[in-house]
Amino acid sequence: MFWFLQRIAISLALLWVVTSLVFLSIYMVPGDPAELLLSGDGATPDPASIAQLRADLGLDQPILAQYAERMAGLARFDLGNSMVDGSAVSAEIAKRLPRTLELVAAAAVLSLLIGIPAGVIAGLKQGGRFDRMANFLAGFAQGIPVFVAGTIIILLFAQIWKLTPAGGFVAFTADPGKHIVLLAMPAFAIALGLAAIVFRIARASVLDVLPLDYVRTARAKGLPQGRIVARHVLRNALMPVITVFALNLGGLFGGTVLVEYVFNWPGLSGMLVSAVNSRDYPSVTAVILVISALFITLNLVVDILYGVTDPRVRK
Amino acid sequence: MKRSLRLIWPALLLLIAVICLAAPVLNLSDPLKMSMGQRFAAPSYAFPLGQDEMGRDILSRLIFGMRISLFIALSTAILSGIIGTALGIFGGYMRGFSEIITLRAMDVVLCFPPLLLAMLAVTLYGPGPMTLIPVLSAVFVPGFTRIAYSSVLTVRSQDYVEAVRAMGASNGHIMLKTILPNIMGPILVQVSFVTAAAVVLESGLSFLGLGVVPPAPSLGLMIGTGGAAIAHQPMLLLWPCLALVAMILVLNGVCDLLRDWLDPRNAARGA
């Protein structure tokens, strides 16, 4: 029990440090941050708008007061207002966050669906034609940046074969089929890298399990191959796969940023990219905070699941 | 892959490096020179890969783009390598308070997905190589620190370290002259890994228009604009994609090779 509480406490502490760091980041720039944020294209901003922005961002208050206000705001899920149109950032995030989560979840499932069967088949027929080809493809998939994979998918499916639109978003309730097609393309682009990792681990893990005694016993009992693989090999080979999968899950959030942009998927990242471009500081920090919080929560959940499944971790 | 065949990776890397280094004297046409009359021109003798949406030489832009990418990535790897290794050795050798501070600080950096940390910095400092190198370095410091730290833990209690200490060497001397050379293997592997990862990250940022500033050539930037011109001329997109993927695959290949040679953890497993 103490171990679990300790894990949760560490995550909360990390969350607090991250929030404070993001809060402080605006003070880490030399000069007046308000002036800096406004001087986008080399033009000198006029003093009135600088004063206005300083007041809007609360930069004219003492730093401790700003910090207290910021933290109190976070407790109310108030993430500040956009510098572009003054709307509440939290409302925009609430609208976009589920779409990003949907994309990440779809990518995670896809990577398992591709990686595990491929890894098991390759492991069972080590050195065979499938094994060699899959290994080659995995090396390739790991080397391709997500945005290149995304652009190539658009080039092939939308431009050359004209099978799909070049990206976008349709609500599931409006048109389920189209929603899934539009989801599948970016999800696949993100999943590729992780699928390659899952494949490698699954293959290696199957190779580790195959020569073990209980597999030989199962063979000797005369069990059919399918049953040996499903009952004896797969079950024992899956644990390392799940471990590595969980460790890499957080990385998917980084992948969504580029892929959402490529496919015009209206999730958090599209908001982030346009916010960075217009130097909309409150929106940028809010999105980064939300994603970092998700990242930390995900790692906490993975940690706790480990603790539950393997008590040795908890010492 | 056969052992001798794998030597192709360092050979290819050398080739890329030489081309990038020699780019200014290779008699390439100016990668920034536009000629609007020849937009999307097909390959010709003067322009072997054709011309882009502003009539610029694609081949020349590819080579100069790789040059900038490699420069940023290598600078990042070296800078983060020096800082991260120093922190890791310091924390691992001194233990106690400095150990807690360095490791916890790294945990905080690791809470941000790398791309997001870079984007936060770009919002504040504006895009460009002089922002990119420090920011990307900050992203990769924790990796070095952790590797240096864990290597130091195994090295610090070895007899030869004890012997040097018994001879009256100072802590600084031990860390720099005794421990550092003995943990160099894993650090070098990490340098090659970070170089590849920095190329990916830099191209991603440039692709979003947040990295290398136009009109300077950059592979990520070219993929971004090539994607916009996809209907006109798909090759505009495919060339930089190929160059980028080739560069990453070569760097990954070198990284794997170094890992097999230098990392004691693999040698022990006989991998």
Coordinates of C-alpha atoms in Angstrom, one line a residue:
Chain A
M1 CA 0.0 0.0 0.0
F2 CA 2.8 2.4 0.9
W3 CA 4.4 1.8 -2.5
F4 CA 1.2 2.8 -4.3
L5 CA 0.8 6.0 -2.2
Q6 CA 4.5 6.8 -2.9
R7 CA 4.0 6.4 -6.6
I8 CA 0.9 8.7 -6.6
A9 CA 2.7 11.2 -4.4
I10 CA 5.7 11.3 -6.8
S11 CA 3.4 11.8 -9.8
L12 CA 1.6 14.6 -8.1
A13 CA 4.9 16.3 -7.2
L14 CA 6.0 16.0 -10.8
L15 CA 2.7 17.5 -12.0
W16 CA 3.3 20.4 -9.6
V17 CA 6.8 20.9 -10.8
V18 CA 5.8 20.8 -14.4
T19 CA 3.0 23.3 -13.9
S20 CA 5.4 25.6 -12.1
L21 CA 8.0 25.3 -14.8
V22 CA 5.6 26.1 -17.5
F23 CA 4.4 29.0 -15.5
L24 CA 7.9 30.3 -15.1
S25 CA 8.9 29.6 -18.7
I26 CA 7.7 33.1 -19.7
Y27 CA 10.2 34.6 -17.3
M28 CA 13.1 32.7 -18.7
V29 CA 13.3 34.9 -21.8
P30 CA 15.5 37.9 -21.7
G31 CA 13.6 41.2 -21.8
D32 CA 9.9 41.9 -21.5
P33 CA 7.9 38.8 -22.4
A34 CA 4.8 40.9 -23.5
E35 CA 6.9 42.8 -25.9
L36 CA 8.6 39.7 -27.2
L37 CA 5.3 37.8 -27.8
L38 CA 3.9 40.8 -29.7
S39 CA 7.0 41.4 -31.9
G40 CA 6.3 38.5 -34.2
D41 CA 7.3 39.8 -37.6
G42 CA 10.1 42.2 -36.6
A43 CA 7.6 45.1 -36.2
T44 CA 7.9 47.1 -33.0
P45 CA 4.7 46.8 -31.1
D46 CA 3.2 50.0 -29.8
P47 CA 3.4 50.6 -26.0
A48 CA -0.3 50.7 -25.5
S49 CA -0.8 47.1 -26.8
I50 CA 2.1 45.9 -24.7
A51 CA 0.6 47.4 -21.6
Q52 CA -2.7 45.8 -22.6
L53 CA -1.2 42.4 -23.0
R54 CA 0.7 42.7 -19.7
A55 CA -2.6 43.4 -18.0
D56 CA -4.3 40.5 -19.8
L57 CA -1.6 38.0 -18.9
G58 CA -1.4 39.5 -15.4
L59 CA 2.3 40.3 -15.9
D60 CA 1.9 43.6 -14.1
Q61 CA 1.1 41.8 -10.9
P62 CA 3.8 40.6 -8.4
I63 CA 5.1 37.2 -9.5
L64 CA 3.8 35.4 -6.4
A65 CA 0.3 36.8 -6.9
Q66 CA 0.4 35.7 -10.5
Y67 CA 1.5 32.2 -9.4
A68 CA -1.3 32.0 -6.8
E69 CA -3.9 33.1 -9.3
R70 CA -2.6 30.6 -11.9
M71 CA -2.8 27.7 -9.5
A72 CA -6.2 28.7 -8.2
G73 CA -7.3 29.0 -11.9
L74 CA -6.0 25.5 -12.6
A75 CA -7.9 24.1 -9.7
R76 CA -11.1 25.5 -11.4
F77 CA -9.9 24.2 -14.8
D78 CA -9.5 27.8 -15.9
L79 CA -6.5 27.8 -18.2
G80 CA -6.7 31.4 -19.2
N81 CA -7.9 33.1 -22.4
S82 CA -6.6 32.9 -25.9
M83 CA -4.5 35.9 -27.0
V84 CA -6.0 35.6 -30.5
D85 CA -9.8 35.8 -29.9
G86 CA -10.0 36.0 -26.1
S87 CA -12.1 32.8 -25.8
A88 CA -11.6 30.5 -22.9
V89 CA -8.8 28.0 -23.7
S90 CA -10.3 25.3 -21.5
A91 CA -13.5 25.2 -23.6
E92 CA -11.4 24.7 -26.8
I93 CA -9.4 21.9 -25.1
A94 CA -12.5 20.2 -23.9
K95 CA -13.8 20.0 -27.4
R96 CA -10.5 18.8 -28.9
L97 CA -9.1 16.5 -26.3
P98 CA -11.4 13.6 -26.9
R99 CA -10.4 13.5 -30.6
T100 CA -6.7 13.3 -29.7
L101 CA -7.4 10.6 -27.2
E102 CA -9.4 8.7 -29.8
L103 CA -6.5 8.9 -32.2
V104 CA -4.0 7.8 -29.6
A105 CA -6.2 4.9 -28.6
A106 CA -6.8 3.8 -32.2
A107 CA -3.0 4.0 -32.9
A108 CA -2.2 1.9 -29.8
V109 CA -4.7 -0.8 -30.7
L110 CA -3.5 -0.8 -34.3
S111 CA 0.1 -1.2 -33.3
L112 CA -0.7 -4.2 -31.2
L113 CA -2.9 -5.7 -33.9
I114 CA -0.1 -5.4 -36.4
G115 CA 2.9 -6.1 -34.2
I116 CA 1.9 -9.1 -32.2
P117 CA 0.6 -11.4 -34.9
A118 CA 3.6 -10.5 -37.2
G119 CA 6.0 -11.0 -34.3
V120 CA 4.6 -14.4 -33.4
I121 CA 4.5 -15.7 -37.0
A122 CA 8.1 -14.4 -37.6
G123 CA 9.3 -16.0 -34.4
L124 CA 7.7 -19.4 -35.1
K125 CA 9.3 -19.5 -38.5
Q126 CA 12.6 -17.9 -37.7
G127 CA 14.7 -17.2 -40.7
G128 CA 11.8 -17.9 -43.1
R129 CA 10.7 -15.7 -45.9
F130 CA 8.1 -13.9 -43.8
D131 CA 10.6 -13.4 -41.0
R132 CA 13.2 -11.8 -43.2
M133 CA 10.7 -9.5 -44.9
A134 CA 9.0 -8.4 -41.7
N135 CA 12.4 -7.7 -40.1
F136 CA 13.3 -5.5 -43.0
L137 CA 10.0 -3.7 -42.9
A138 CA 10.3 -3.1 -39.2
G139 CA 13.7 -1.5 -39.6
F140 CA 12.2 0.7 -42.2
A141 CA 9.1 1.5 -40.2
Q142 CA 11.2 2.6 -37.2
G143 CA 13.2 4.9 -39.4
I144 CA 10.4 6.8 -41.0
P145 CA 9.3 9.9 -39.1
V146 CA 5.5 10.0 -38.5
F147 CA 4.9 13.0 -40.7
V148 CA 6.7 11.4 -43.7
A149 CA 4.6 8.3 -43.2
G150 CA 1.5 10.5 -43.1
T151 CA 2.4 12.4 -46.2
I152 CA 3.1 9.3 -48.1
I153 CA -0.2 7.8 -47.1
I154 CA -2.0 10.9 -48.3
L155 CA 0.0 10.8 -51.6
L156 CA -0.9 7.1 -52.2
F157 CA -4.5 6.9 -51.0
A158 CA -5.8 10.3 -51.7
Q159 CA -3.7 11.6 -54.6
I160 CA -2.8 8.6 -56.7
W161 CA -5.5 6.0 -56.0
K162 CA -8.1 8.6 -55.1
L163 CA -9.6 6.2 -52.5
T164 CA -9.9 8.6 -49.6
P165 CA -10.1 12.3 -48.9
A166 CA -6.7 13.8 -47.9
G167 CA -7.7 14.1 -44.3
G168 CA -10.1 16.0 -42.2
F169 CA -12.7 15.1 -39.6
V170 CA -16.3 13.9 -39.7
A171 CA -18.2 13.3 -36.5
F172 CA -19.0 9.6 -35.8
T173 CA -22.7 10.4 -35.4
A174 CA -22.7 12.2 -38.8
D175 CA -21.1 9.4 -40.9
P176 CA -19.6 6.4 -39.1
G177 CA -17.9 4.9 -42.2
K178 CA -16.2 8.1 -43.2
H179 CA -15.2 8.8 -39.6
I180 CA -13.4 5.5 -39.4
V181 CA -11.6 6.0 -42.7
L182 CA -10.5 9.4 -41.6
L183 CA -9.4 8.0 -38.3
A184 CA -7.6 5.0 -39.7
M185 CA -5.2 6.9 -41.9
P186 CA -3.6 9.1 -39.2
A187 CA -3.8 6.3 -36.6
F188 CA -1.9 4.0 -39.0
A189 CA 0.8 6.6 -39.5
I190 CA 1.3 7.0 -35.8
A191 CA 1.1 3.2 -35.1
L192 CA 3.8 2.3 -37.6
G193 CA 6.8 3.0 -35.3
L194 CA 5.3 1.4 -32.3
A195 CA 4.1 -1.6 -34.3
A196 CA 7.7 -2.2 -35.4
I197 CA 8.8 -2.1 -31.7
V198 CA 6.0 -4.5 -30.7
F199 CA 6.9 -6.8 -33.5
R200 CA 10.6 -6.9 -32.5
I201 CA 9.8 -7.7 -28.9
A202 CA 7.1 -10.2 -29.7
R203 CA 9.4 -12.0 -32.1
A204 CA 12.3 -12.1 -29.6
S205 CA 10.0 -13.1 -26.8
V206 CA 8.5 -16.0 -28.8
L207 CA 12.1 -17.2 -29.6
D208 CA 12.9 -17.1 -25.9
V209 CA 9.8 -19.2 -25.0
L210 CA 9.9 -21.8 -27.8
P211 CA 12.8 -23.9 -26.5
L212 CA 11.5 -24.0 -22.9
D213 CA 10.5 -27.3 -21.3
Y214 CA 6.8 -26.7 -21.0
V215 CA 6.5 -26.1 -24.7
R216 CA 8.4 -29.4 -25.4
T217 CA 6.0 -31.1 -22.9
A218 CA 3.0 -29.7 -24.7
R219 CA 4.4 -31.0 -28.0
A220 CA 5.1 -34.4 -26.5
K221 CA 1.5 -34.6 -25.3
G222 CA 0.6 -34.3 -28.9
L223 CA -1.2 -31.0 -28.7
P224 CA -2.0 -29.4 -32.0
Q225 CA 0.3 -26.5 -33.1
G226 CA -2.4 -23.9 -32.8
R227 CA -3.2 -24.8 -29.3
I228 CA 0.5 -24.8 -28.2
V229 CA 1.0 -21.4 -29.7
A230 CA -2.2 -19.9 -28.2
R231 CA -2.1 -21.6 -24.8
H232 CA 1.6 -22.0 -24.0
V233 CA 3.8 -19.8 -26.2
L234 CA 1.6 -16.7 -26.6
R235 CA 0.6 -16.4 -22.9
N236 CA 4.2 -16.5 -21.7
A237 CA 5.6 -14.4 -24.5
L238 CA 3.1 -11.5 -24.0
M239 CA 4.4 -10.1 -20.8
P240 CA 7.5 -8.5 -22.2
V241 CA 5.5 -7.2 -25.1
I242 CA 3.0 -5.5 -22.8
T243 CA 5.9 -4.0 -20.8
V244 CA 7.6 -2.4 -23.8
F245 CA 4.3 -1.4 -25.3
A246 CA 3.4 0.5 -22.1
L247 CA 6.8 2.1 -21.9
N248 CA 6.4 3.5 -25.4
L249 CA 2.7 4.5 -25.1
G250 CA 3.6 8.0 -23.9
G251 CA 5.6 8.6 -27.1
L252 CA 2.4 8.4 -29.1
F253 CA 1.4 11.8 -27.8
G254 CA 4.4 13.3 -29.4
G255 CA 3.5 11.6 -32.7
T256 CA -0.1 13.0 -32.7
V257 CA 1.2 16.5 -32.9
L258 CA 2.7 16.1 -36.4
V259 CA 0.1 13.6 -37.7
E260 CA -2.9 15.7 -36.7
Y261 CA -1.3 18.5 -38.5
V262 CA -0.7 16.4 -41.6
F263 CA -4.2 15.0 -41.7
N264 CA -6.0 18.1 -40.6
W265 CA -7.4 16.2 -37.6
P266 CA -8.9 18.8 -35.3
G267 CA -7.4 17.6 -32.1
L268 CA -5.2 19.3 -29.5
S269 CA -2.2 19.5 -31.8
G270 CA -3.7 21.5 -34.5
M271 CA -4.6 24.0 -31.8
L272 CA -1.0 23.8 -30.5
V273 CA 0.6 24.4 -33.9
S274 CA -1.6 27.4 -34.7
A275 CA -1.1 28.7 -31.2
V276 CA 2.7 28.4 -31.5
N277 CA 2.6 30.1 -34.9
S278 CA 0.6 33.1 -33.6
R279 CA 2.6 33.0 -30.3
D280 CA -0.6 32.6 -28.4
Y281 CA 1.2 31.9 -25.1
P282 CA -1.8 31.0 -22.9
S283 CA -3.0 28.4 -25.4
V284 CA 0.4 26.9 -25.9
T285 CA 1.0 26.5 -22.2
A286 CA -2.5 25.1 -21.6
V287 CA -2.1 22.4 -24.3
I288 CA 1.4 21.5 -23.1
L289 CA 0.1 21.3 -19.5
V290 CA -2.8 19.0 -20.5
I291 CA -0.6 16.7 -22.6
S292 CA 2.1 16.5 -19.9
A293 CA -0.5 15.8 -17.3
L294 CA -1.8 12.9 -19.5
F295 CA 1.7 11.7 -20.0
I296 CA 2.3 11.6 -16.2
T297 CA -1.0 10.0 -15.5
L298 CA -0.4 7.3 -18.1
N299 CA 3.0 6.5 -16.6
L300 CA 1.4 6.4 -13.2
V301 CA -1.2 3.9 -14.4
V302 CA 1.4 1.8 -16.1
D303 CA 3.5 1.8 -12.9
I304 CA 0.6 0.8 -10.7
L305 CA -0.4 -2.0 -13.1
Y306 CA 3.1 -3.3 -12.9
G307 CA 2.9 -3.2 -9.1
V308 CA -0.3 -5.1 -9.2
T309 CA 0.9 -7.8 -11.7
D310 CA 4.4 -8.2 -10.4
P311 CA 4.8 -7.6 -6.6
R312 CA 8.6 -7.8 -7.0
V313 CA 8.5 -4.3 -8.5
R314 CA 7.2 -2.9 -5.2
K315 CA 10.2 -3.5 -3.0
Chain B
M1 CA 22.7 -9.3 -41.6
K2 CA 26.2 -10.5 -42.2
R3 CA 29.0 -8.8 -40.2
S4 CA 31.0 -7.5 -43.1
L5 CA 27.8 -6.3 -44.9
R6 CA 27.0 -4.1 -41.9
L7 CA 30.1 -2.0 -42.5
I8 CA 28.1 -0.4 -45.3
W9 CA 26.4 1.8 -42.7
P10 CA 29.5 3.7 -41.5
A11 CA 30.6 3.9 -45.1
L12 CA 27.4 5.5 -46.2
L13 CA 27.5 7.9 -43.3
L14 CA 31.0 8.9 -44.3
L15 CA 29.7 9.5 -47.8
I16 CA 26.9 11.7 -46.6
A17 CA 29.2 13.6 -44.2
V18 CA 31.7 14.2 -47.0
I19 CA 29.0 15.4 -49.4
C20 CA 27.5 17.7 -46.7
L21 CA 30.9 19.1 -45.7
A22 CA 32.0 19.7 -49.3
A23 CA 28.7 21.1 -50.4
P24 CA 29.9 24.7 -50.7
V25 CA 32.7 23.7 -53.1
L26 CA 30.8 21.1 -55.1
N27 CA 29.8 23.6 -57.8
L28 CA 26.1 23.2 -57.0
S29 CA 23.8 26.0 -58.0
D30 CA 22.6 28.4 -55.3
P31 CA 19.9 26.6 -53.2
L32 CA 18.2 30.0 -52.6
K33 CA 18.2 31.3 -56.2
M34 CA 14.7 31.5 -57.5
S35 CA 13.6 31.6 -61.1
M36 CA 9.9 31.9 -61.3
G37 CA 9.9 31.1 -65.1
Q38 CA 11.0 27.6 -64.3
R39 CA 8.6 26.6 -61.6
F40 CA 8.2 22.8 -61.3
A41 CA 10.7 22.4 -64.2
A42 CA 11.5 18.7 -65.1
P43 CA 15.0 17.4 -64.5
S44 CA 17.6 18.8 -66.9
Y45 CA 21.4 18.7 -67.2
A46 CA 21.8 21.7 -65.0
F47 CA 19.2 20.6 -62.5
P48 CA 19.4 16.8 -62.2
L49 CA 16.4 16.5 -60.0
G50 CA 14.4 19.4 -61.5
Q51 CA 13.2 22.6 -59.9
D52 CA 10.8 23.3 -57.1
E53 CA 7.8 25.5 -56.7
M54 CA 9.9 28.6 -56.9
G55 CA 12.3 27.4 -59.6
R56 CA 15.1 26.5 -57.1
D57 CA 17.5 23.6 -57.7
I58 CA 16.0 20.6 -55.8
L59 CA 19.3 18.6 -55.7
S60 CA 21.2 21.6 -54.3
R61 CA 18.4 22.2 -51.7
L62 CA 18.5 18.5 -50.7
I63 CA 22.2 18.6 -50.1
F64 CA 22.2 21.9 -48.2
G65 CA 19.1 20.7 -46.3
M66 CA 21.0 17.5 -45.1
R67 CA 23.9 19.7 -44.3
I68 CA 21.9 21.9 -41.9
S69 CA 20.1 18.9 -40.4
L70 CA 23.3 17.0 -39.7
F71 CA 24.9 20.2 -38.3
I72 CA 22.0 20.7 -35.9
A73 CA 21.8 17.1 -35.0
L74 CA 25.5 16.6 -34.3
S75 CA 25.8 19.9 -32.4
T76 CA 22.8 18.7 -30.3
A77 CA 24.3 15.3 -29.7
I78 CA 27.6 16.7 -28.6
L79 CA 26.2 19.5 -26.5
S80 CA 23.7 17.3 -24.7
G81 CA 26.3 14.6 -24.4
I82 CA 28.8 16.8 -22.6
I83 CA 26.2 18.3 -20.2
G84 CA 24.3 15.0 -19.6
T85 CA 27.4 12.9 -19.1
A86 CA 28.9 15.5 -16.7
L87 CA 25.7 15.5 -14.7
G88 CA 25.5 11.7 -14.7
I89 CA 29.1 11.2 -13.6
F90 CA 28.8 13.9 -10.9
G91 CA 25.5 12.4 -9.5
G92 CA 26.7 8.9 -9.7
Y93 CA 30.2 9.5 -8.2
M94 CA 29.3 12.0 -5.5
R95 CA 26.0 10.3 -4.6
G96 CA 24.0 11.9 -1.8
F97 CA 22.4 15.2 -2.4
S98 CA 23.8 15.8 -5.9
E99 CA 22.5 12.4 -7.0
I100 CA 18.9 13.2 -5.9
I101 CA 19.0 16.7 -7.5
T102 CA 20.4 15.5 -10.9
L103 CA 18.1 12.5 -11.2
R104 CA 14.9 14.3 -10.2
A105 CA 15.6 17.2 -12.5
M106 CA 15.9 14.7 -15.3
D107 CA 12.6 13.1 -14.4
V108 CA 11.0 16.5 -14.7
V109 CA 12.4 17.0 -18.2
L110 CA 11.1 13.6 -19.2
C111 CA 7.6 14.6 -18.3
F112 CA 7.3 16.6 -21.4
P113 CA 7.0 14.8 -24.8
P114 CA 10.2 16.1 -26.6
L115 CA 8.3 17.8 -29.4
L116 CA 6.2 19.8 -27.0
L117 CA 9.1 21.0 -25.0
A118 CA 10.7 22.3 -28.2
M119 CA 7.4 24.0 -29.3
L120 CA 7.2 25.8 -25.9
A121 CA 10.7 27.1 -26.5
V122 CA 10.0 28.1 -30.0
T123 CA 6.9 30.1 -28.8
L124 CA 9.1 32.1 -26.5
Y125 CA 12.4 32.4 -28.4
G126 CA 11.2 32.2 -32.0
P127 CA 12.4 29.6 -34.6
G128 CA 15.9 29.2 -36.0
P129 CA 19.0 27.0 -35.5
M130 CA 20.2 29.1 -32.6
T131 CA 17.0 28.2 -30.7
L132 CA 16.9 24.6 -32.0
I133 CA 20.3 23.4 -30.8
P134 CA 19.9 24.4 -27.1
V135 CA 16.3 23.3 -27.0
L136 CA 17.0 19.9 -28.6
S137 CA 20.0 19.5 -26.3
A138 CA 17.8 20.1 -23.3
V139 CA 15.5 17.3 -24.6
F140 CA 18.3 14.8 -24.9
V141 CA 20.3 15.6 -21.7
P142 CA 18.3 13.2 -19.5
G143 CA 19.1 10.2 -21.7
F144 CA 22.9 10.8 -21.3
T145 CA 22.6 11.5 -17.6
R146 CA 20.8 8.2 -16.9
I147 CA 23.2 6.2 -19.0
A148 CA 26.3 7.9 -17.5
Y149 CA 24.8 7.6 -14.0
S150 CA 24.1 3.8 -14.3
S151 CA 27.5 3.2 -15.9
V152 CA 29.3 5.1 -13.1
L153 CA 27.5 3.0 -10.5
T154 CA 29.1 -0.2 -11.8
V155 CA 32.5 1.4 -12.4
R156 CA 33.0 3.4 -9.2
S157 CA 33.5 0.5 -6.9
Q158 CA 36.0 -1.3 -9.3
D159 CA 39.5 -1.9 -7.9
Y160 CA 41.2 0.4 -10.4
V161 CA 39.1 3.3 -9.2
E162 CA 40.0 2.4 -5.6
A163 CA 43.6 2.2 -6.6
V164 CA 43.7 5.7 -8.1
R165 CA 41.9 7.0 -5.1
A166 CA 44.4 5.3 -2.8
M167 CA 47.2 7.1 -4.7
G168 CA 45.7 10.3 -3.6
A169 CA 44.0 11.5 -6.8
S170 CA 41.4 14.2 -6.4
N171 CA 37.7 13.6 -7.1
G172 CA 37.8 15.7 -10.2
H173 CA 40.8 13.7 -11.5
I174 CA 39.1 10.4 -10.8
M175 CA 35.8 11.5 -12.6
L176 CA 37.6 12.9 -15.6
K177 CA 40.6 10.6 -16.1
T178 CA 39.5 7.3 -14.6
I179 CA 35.7 7.0 -14.8
L180 CA 35.0 8.9 -18.0
P181 CA 37.2 6.7 -20.3
N182 CA 35.7 3.6 -18.8
I183 CA 32.1 4.6 -19.6
M184 CA 32.8 6.0 -23.0
G185 CA 31.3 3.0 -24.9
P186 CA 27.6 3.4 -23.9
I187 CA 28.0 7.2 -24.2
L188 CA 29.2 6.9 -27.8
V189 CA 26.3 4.6 -28.6
Q190 CA 23.9 7.2 -27.1
V191 CA 25.6 10.0 -29.2
S192 CA 24.8 8.1 -32.4
F193 CA 21.2 7.4 -31.2
V194 CA 20.7 11.1 -30.3
T195 CA 22.0 12.2 -33.6
A196 CA 19.4 10.1 -35.4
A197 CA 16.6 11.2 -33.0
A198 CA 17.6 14.9 -33.3
V199 CA 17.4 14.6 -37.1
V200 CA 13.8 13.3 -36.7
L201 CA 12.8 16.0 -34.2
E202 CA 14.4 18.8 -36.2
S203 CA 12.8 17.7 -39.4
G204 CA 9.4 17.5 -37.6
L205 CA 9.7 21.0 -36.2
S206 CA 10.8 22.3 -39.6
F207 CA 7.9 20.5 -41.2
L208 CA 5.6 22.5 -38.9
G209 CA 7.4 25.6 -39.9
L210 CA 8.9 26.0 -36.4
G211 CA 12.4 24.8 -37.0
V212 CA 14.7 26.0 -39.7
V213 CA 13.5 29.4 -41.0
P214 CA 12.6 29.7 -44.8
P215 CA 14.1 30.3 -47.3
A216 CA 17.0 28.3 -45.8
P217 CA 16.7 24.7 -47.2
S218 CA 15.7 22.0 -44.8
L219 CA 14.4 18.5 -45.5
G220 CA 11.4 18.9 -43.1
L221 CA 10.5 22.3 -44.7
M222 CA 10.7 20.8 -48.2
I223 CA 8.4 17.9 -47.2
G224 CA 5.9 20.5 -45.8
T225 CA 5.9 22.6 -49.0
G226 CA 6.1 19.5 -51.2
G227 CA 2.9 18.2 -49.5
A228 CA 1.2 21.4 -50.5
A229 CA 2.3 21.0 -54.1
I230 CA 1.4 17.3 -54.2
A231 CA -1.0 17.6 -57.1
H232 CA 1.5 19.4 -59.3
Q233 CA 4.6 17.4 -58.8
P234 CA 4.8 14.5 -56.4
M235 CA 8.6 14.2 -56.8
L236 CA 8.9 17.5 -54.9
L237 CA 7.6 15.6 -52.0
L238 CA 9.3 12.2 -52.6
W239 CA 12.9 13.5 -53.0
P240 CA 13.2 15.1 -49.5
C241 CA 11.3 12.1 -48.0
L242 CA 13.8 9.7 -49.5
A243 CA 16.7 11.8 -48.4
L244 CA 15.4 12.1 -44.9
V245 CA 14.5 8.4 -44.5
A246 CA 17.9 7.4 -46.0
M247 CA 19.7 9.6 -43.6
I248 CA 17.8 8.3 -40.6
L249 CA 18.3 4.6 -41.7
V250 CA 22.0 5.2 -42.1
L251 CA 22.3 6.8 -38.7
N252 CA 20.2 4.0 -37.1
G253 CA 22.4 1.4 -38.8
V254 CA 25.5 3.0 -37.4
C255 CA 23.9 3.2 -34.0
D256 CA 23.1 -0.5 -34.0
L257 CA 26.6 -1.3 -35.1
L258 CA 28.2 0.8 -32.4
R259 CA 25.9 -0.8 -29.8
D260 CA 27.0 -4.3 -30.8
W261 CA 30.6 -3.2 -30.6
L262 CA 30.8 -0.9 -27.7
D263 CA 28.0 -1.6 -25.3
P264 CA 29.1 -4.1 -22.7
R265 CA 25.6 -5.1 -21.9
N266 CA 25.2 -6.6 -25.4
A267 CA 28.7 -8.1 -25.4
A268 CA 27.8 -10.0 -22.2
R269 CA 24.7 -11.4 -23.9
G270 CA 26.7 -12.4 -26.9
A271 CA 24.3 -10.5 -29.2

